[in-house]
PDB file of C-alpha atoms in Angstrom:
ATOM      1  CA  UNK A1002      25.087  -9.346   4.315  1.00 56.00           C
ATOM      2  CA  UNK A1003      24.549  -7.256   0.953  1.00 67.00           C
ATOM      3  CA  UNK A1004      22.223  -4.971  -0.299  1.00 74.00           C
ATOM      4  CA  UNK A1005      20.934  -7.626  -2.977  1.00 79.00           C
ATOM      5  CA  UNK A1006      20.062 -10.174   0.220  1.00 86.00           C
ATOM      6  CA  UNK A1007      18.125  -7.214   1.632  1.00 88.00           C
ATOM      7  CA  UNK A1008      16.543  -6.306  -1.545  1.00 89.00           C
ATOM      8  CA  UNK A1009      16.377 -10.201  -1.779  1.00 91.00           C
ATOM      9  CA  UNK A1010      14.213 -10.787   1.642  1.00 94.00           C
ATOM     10  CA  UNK A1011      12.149  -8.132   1.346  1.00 93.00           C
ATOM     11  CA  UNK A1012      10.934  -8.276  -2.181  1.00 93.00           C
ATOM     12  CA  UNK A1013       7.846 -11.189  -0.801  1.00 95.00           C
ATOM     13  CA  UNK A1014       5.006  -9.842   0.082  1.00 95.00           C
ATOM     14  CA  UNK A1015       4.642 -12.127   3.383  1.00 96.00           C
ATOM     15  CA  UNK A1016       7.696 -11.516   4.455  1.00 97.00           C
ATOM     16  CA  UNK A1017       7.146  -7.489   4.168  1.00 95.00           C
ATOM     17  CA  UNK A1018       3.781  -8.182   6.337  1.00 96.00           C
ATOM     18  CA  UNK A1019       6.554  -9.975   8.840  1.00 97.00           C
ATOM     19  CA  UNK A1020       8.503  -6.903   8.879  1.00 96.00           C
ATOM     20  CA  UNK A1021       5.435  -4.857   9.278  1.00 95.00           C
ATOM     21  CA  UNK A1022       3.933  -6.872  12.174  1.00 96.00           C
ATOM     22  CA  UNK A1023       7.532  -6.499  14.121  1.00 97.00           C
ATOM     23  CA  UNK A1024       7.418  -3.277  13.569  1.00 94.00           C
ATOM     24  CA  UNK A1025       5.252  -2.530  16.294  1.00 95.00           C
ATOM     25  CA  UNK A1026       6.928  -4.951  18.716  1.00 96.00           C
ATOM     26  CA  UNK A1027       8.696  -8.120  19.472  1.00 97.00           C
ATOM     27  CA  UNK A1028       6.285 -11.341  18.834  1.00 96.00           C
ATOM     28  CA  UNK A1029       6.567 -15.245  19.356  1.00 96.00           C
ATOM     29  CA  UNK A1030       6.180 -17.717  15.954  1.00 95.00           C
ATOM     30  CA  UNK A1031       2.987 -18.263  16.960  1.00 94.00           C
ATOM     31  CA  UNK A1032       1.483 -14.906  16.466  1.00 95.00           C
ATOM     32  CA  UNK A1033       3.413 -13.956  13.430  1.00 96.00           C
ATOM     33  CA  UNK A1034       1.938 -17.454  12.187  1.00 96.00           C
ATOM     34  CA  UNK A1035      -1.837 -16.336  13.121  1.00 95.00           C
ATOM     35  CA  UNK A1036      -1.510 -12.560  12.410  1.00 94.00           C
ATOM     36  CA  UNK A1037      -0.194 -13.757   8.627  1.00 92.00           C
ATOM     37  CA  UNK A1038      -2.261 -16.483   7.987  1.00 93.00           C
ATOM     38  CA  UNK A1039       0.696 -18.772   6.710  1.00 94.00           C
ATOM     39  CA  UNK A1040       1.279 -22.442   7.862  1.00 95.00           C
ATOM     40  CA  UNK A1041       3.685 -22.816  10.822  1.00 94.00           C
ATOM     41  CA  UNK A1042       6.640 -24.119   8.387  1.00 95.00           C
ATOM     42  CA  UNK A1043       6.173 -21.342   6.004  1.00 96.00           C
ATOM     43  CA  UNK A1044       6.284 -18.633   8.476  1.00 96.00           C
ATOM     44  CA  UNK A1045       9.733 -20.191   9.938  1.00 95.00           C
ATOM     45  CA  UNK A1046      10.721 -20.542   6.449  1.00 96.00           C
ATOM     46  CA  UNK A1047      10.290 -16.686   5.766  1.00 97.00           C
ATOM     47  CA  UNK A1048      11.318 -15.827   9.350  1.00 97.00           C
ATOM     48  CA  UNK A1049      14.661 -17.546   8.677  1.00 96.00           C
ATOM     49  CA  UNK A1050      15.568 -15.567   5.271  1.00 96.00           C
ATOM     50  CA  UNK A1051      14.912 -12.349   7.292  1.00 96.00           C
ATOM     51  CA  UNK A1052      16.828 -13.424  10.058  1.00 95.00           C
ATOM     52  CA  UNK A1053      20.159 -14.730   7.459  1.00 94.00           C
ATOM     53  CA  UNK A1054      19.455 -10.971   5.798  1.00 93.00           C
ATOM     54  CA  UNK A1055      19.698  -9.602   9.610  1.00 94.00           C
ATOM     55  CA  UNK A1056      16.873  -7.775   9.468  1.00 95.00           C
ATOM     56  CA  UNK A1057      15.304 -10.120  12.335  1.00 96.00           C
ATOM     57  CA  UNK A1058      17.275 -11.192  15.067  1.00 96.00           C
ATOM     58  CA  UNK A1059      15.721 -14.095  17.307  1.00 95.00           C
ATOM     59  CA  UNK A1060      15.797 -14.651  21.427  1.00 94.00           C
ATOM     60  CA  UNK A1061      14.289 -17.976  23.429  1.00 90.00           C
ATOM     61  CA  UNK A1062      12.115 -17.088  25.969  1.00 86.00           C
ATOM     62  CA  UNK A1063      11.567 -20.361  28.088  1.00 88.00           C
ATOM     63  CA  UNK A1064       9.933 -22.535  25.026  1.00 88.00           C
ATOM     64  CA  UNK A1065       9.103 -20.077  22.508  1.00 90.00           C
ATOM     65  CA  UNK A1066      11.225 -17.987  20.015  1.00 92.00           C
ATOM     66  CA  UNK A1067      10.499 -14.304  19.725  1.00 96.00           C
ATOM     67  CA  UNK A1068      11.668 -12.691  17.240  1.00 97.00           C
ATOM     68  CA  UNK A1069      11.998  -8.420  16.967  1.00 97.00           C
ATOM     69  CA  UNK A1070      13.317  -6.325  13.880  1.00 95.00           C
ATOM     70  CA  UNK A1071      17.015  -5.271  13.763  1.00 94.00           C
ATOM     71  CA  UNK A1072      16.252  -1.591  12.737  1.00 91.00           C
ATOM     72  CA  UNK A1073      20.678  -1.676  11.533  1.00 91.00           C
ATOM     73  CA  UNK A1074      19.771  -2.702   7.988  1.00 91.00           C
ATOM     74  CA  UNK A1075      16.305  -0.864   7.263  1.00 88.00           C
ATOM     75  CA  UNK A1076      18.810   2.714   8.691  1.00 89.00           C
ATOM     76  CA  UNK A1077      21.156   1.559   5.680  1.00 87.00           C
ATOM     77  CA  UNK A1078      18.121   1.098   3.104  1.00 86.00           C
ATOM     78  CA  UNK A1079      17.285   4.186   4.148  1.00 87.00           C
ATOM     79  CA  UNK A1080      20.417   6.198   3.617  1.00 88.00           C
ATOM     80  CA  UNK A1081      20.600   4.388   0.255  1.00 85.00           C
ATOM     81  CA  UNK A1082      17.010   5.751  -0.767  1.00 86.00           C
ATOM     82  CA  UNK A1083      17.505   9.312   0.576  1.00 88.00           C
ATOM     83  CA  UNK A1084      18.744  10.824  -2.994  1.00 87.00           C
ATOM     84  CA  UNK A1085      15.695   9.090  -4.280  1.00 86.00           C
ATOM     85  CA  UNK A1086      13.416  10.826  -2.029  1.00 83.00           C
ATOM     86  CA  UNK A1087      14.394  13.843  -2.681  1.00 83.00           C
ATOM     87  CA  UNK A1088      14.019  12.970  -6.973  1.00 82.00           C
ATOM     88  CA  UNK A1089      10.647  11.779  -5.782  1.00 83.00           C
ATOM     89  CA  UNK A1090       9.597  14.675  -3.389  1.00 82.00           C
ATOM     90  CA  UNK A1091      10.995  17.075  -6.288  1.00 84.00           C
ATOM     91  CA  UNK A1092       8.706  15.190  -9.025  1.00 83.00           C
ATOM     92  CA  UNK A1093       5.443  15.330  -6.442  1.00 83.00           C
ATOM     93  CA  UNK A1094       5.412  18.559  -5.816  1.00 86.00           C
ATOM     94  CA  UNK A1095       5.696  19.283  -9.656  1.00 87.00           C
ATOM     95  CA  UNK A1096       2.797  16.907 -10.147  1.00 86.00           C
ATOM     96  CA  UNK A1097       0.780  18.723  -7.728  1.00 88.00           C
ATOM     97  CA  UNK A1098       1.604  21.904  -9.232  1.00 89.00           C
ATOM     98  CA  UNK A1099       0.578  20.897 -12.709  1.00 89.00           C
ATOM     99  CA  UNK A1100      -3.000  19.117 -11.004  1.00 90.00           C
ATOM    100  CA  UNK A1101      -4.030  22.727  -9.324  1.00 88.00           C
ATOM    101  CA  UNK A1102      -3.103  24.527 -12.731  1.00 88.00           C
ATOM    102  CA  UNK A1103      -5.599  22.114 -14.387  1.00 88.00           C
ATOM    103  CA  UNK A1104      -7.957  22.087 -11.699  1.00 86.00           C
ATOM    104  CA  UNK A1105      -7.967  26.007 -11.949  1.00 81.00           C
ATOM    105  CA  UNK A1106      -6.928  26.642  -8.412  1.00 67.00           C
ATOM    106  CA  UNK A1107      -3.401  29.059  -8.377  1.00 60.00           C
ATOM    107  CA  UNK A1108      -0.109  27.133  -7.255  1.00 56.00           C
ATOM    108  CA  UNK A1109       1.553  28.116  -4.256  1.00 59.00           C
ATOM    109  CA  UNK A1110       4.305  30.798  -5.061  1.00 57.00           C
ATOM    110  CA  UNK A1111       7.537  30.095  -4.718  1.00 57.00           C
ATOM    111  CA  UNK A1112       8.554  31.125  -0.411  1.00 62.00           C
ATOM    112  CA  UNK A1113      10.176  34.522  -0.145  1.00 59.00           C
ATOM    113  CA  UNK A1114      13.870  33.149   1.883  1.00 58.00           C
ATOM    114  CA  UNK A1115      13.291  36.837   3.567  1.00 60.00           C
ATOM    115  CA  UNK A1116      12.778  36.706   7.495  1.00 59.00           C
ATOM    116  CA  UNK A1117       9.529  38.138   8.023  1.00 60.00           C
ATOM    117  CA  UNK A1118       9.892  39.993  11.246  1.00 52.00           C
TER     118      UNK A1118
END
């Protein structure tokens, strides 16, 4: 699997809401199908390009197929997007700076590295 089938499965919106719903636990076809609002054969459609992009994996349980997230790929998204964060968390905080300056309130100085004891 590559990081463009990831980027790939998780770029529609329904299949996001998928990965959201599994999130919070392991659920049969049958509730992903009501919880999304999709047709039966849509939902297995989008169920099977997460599960080819492993970020799904699939068990039987007597006549129905649950299927819970493989939390493997979203670690390695994750460690791709940390430098990112921090570009992000860096810009942020400069943003908020620049709103309290304009808002008239003073920014939070810069912390003092010294151990207060």
């Amino acid at each position: 699997m590559s990081d463009a089938t990831l980027w790939t499965a998780l770029a529609d919106p329904h299949r996001r809401a998928i990965v959201a719903l599994l999130l919070e636990r392991p659920r049969p076809v049958g509730e992903i199908v009501e919880a999304c609002g999709l047709s039966q054969p849509s939902t297995s459609k989008h169920l099977r390009v997460l599960r080819d992009a492993g970020l799904v994996r699939v068990r039987q349980d007597a006549q129905r197929r649950v299927y819970a997230l493989d939390p493997a790929p979203i670690a390695a998204l994750d460690v791709w997007l940390t430098p990112y964060r921090k570009l992000w968390n860096e810009s942020l905080d400069a943003l908020g700076r620049r709103l309290d300056e304009a808002a008239g309130e003073p920014s939070d100085p810069p912390e003092d590295p010294t151990p207060k004891d």
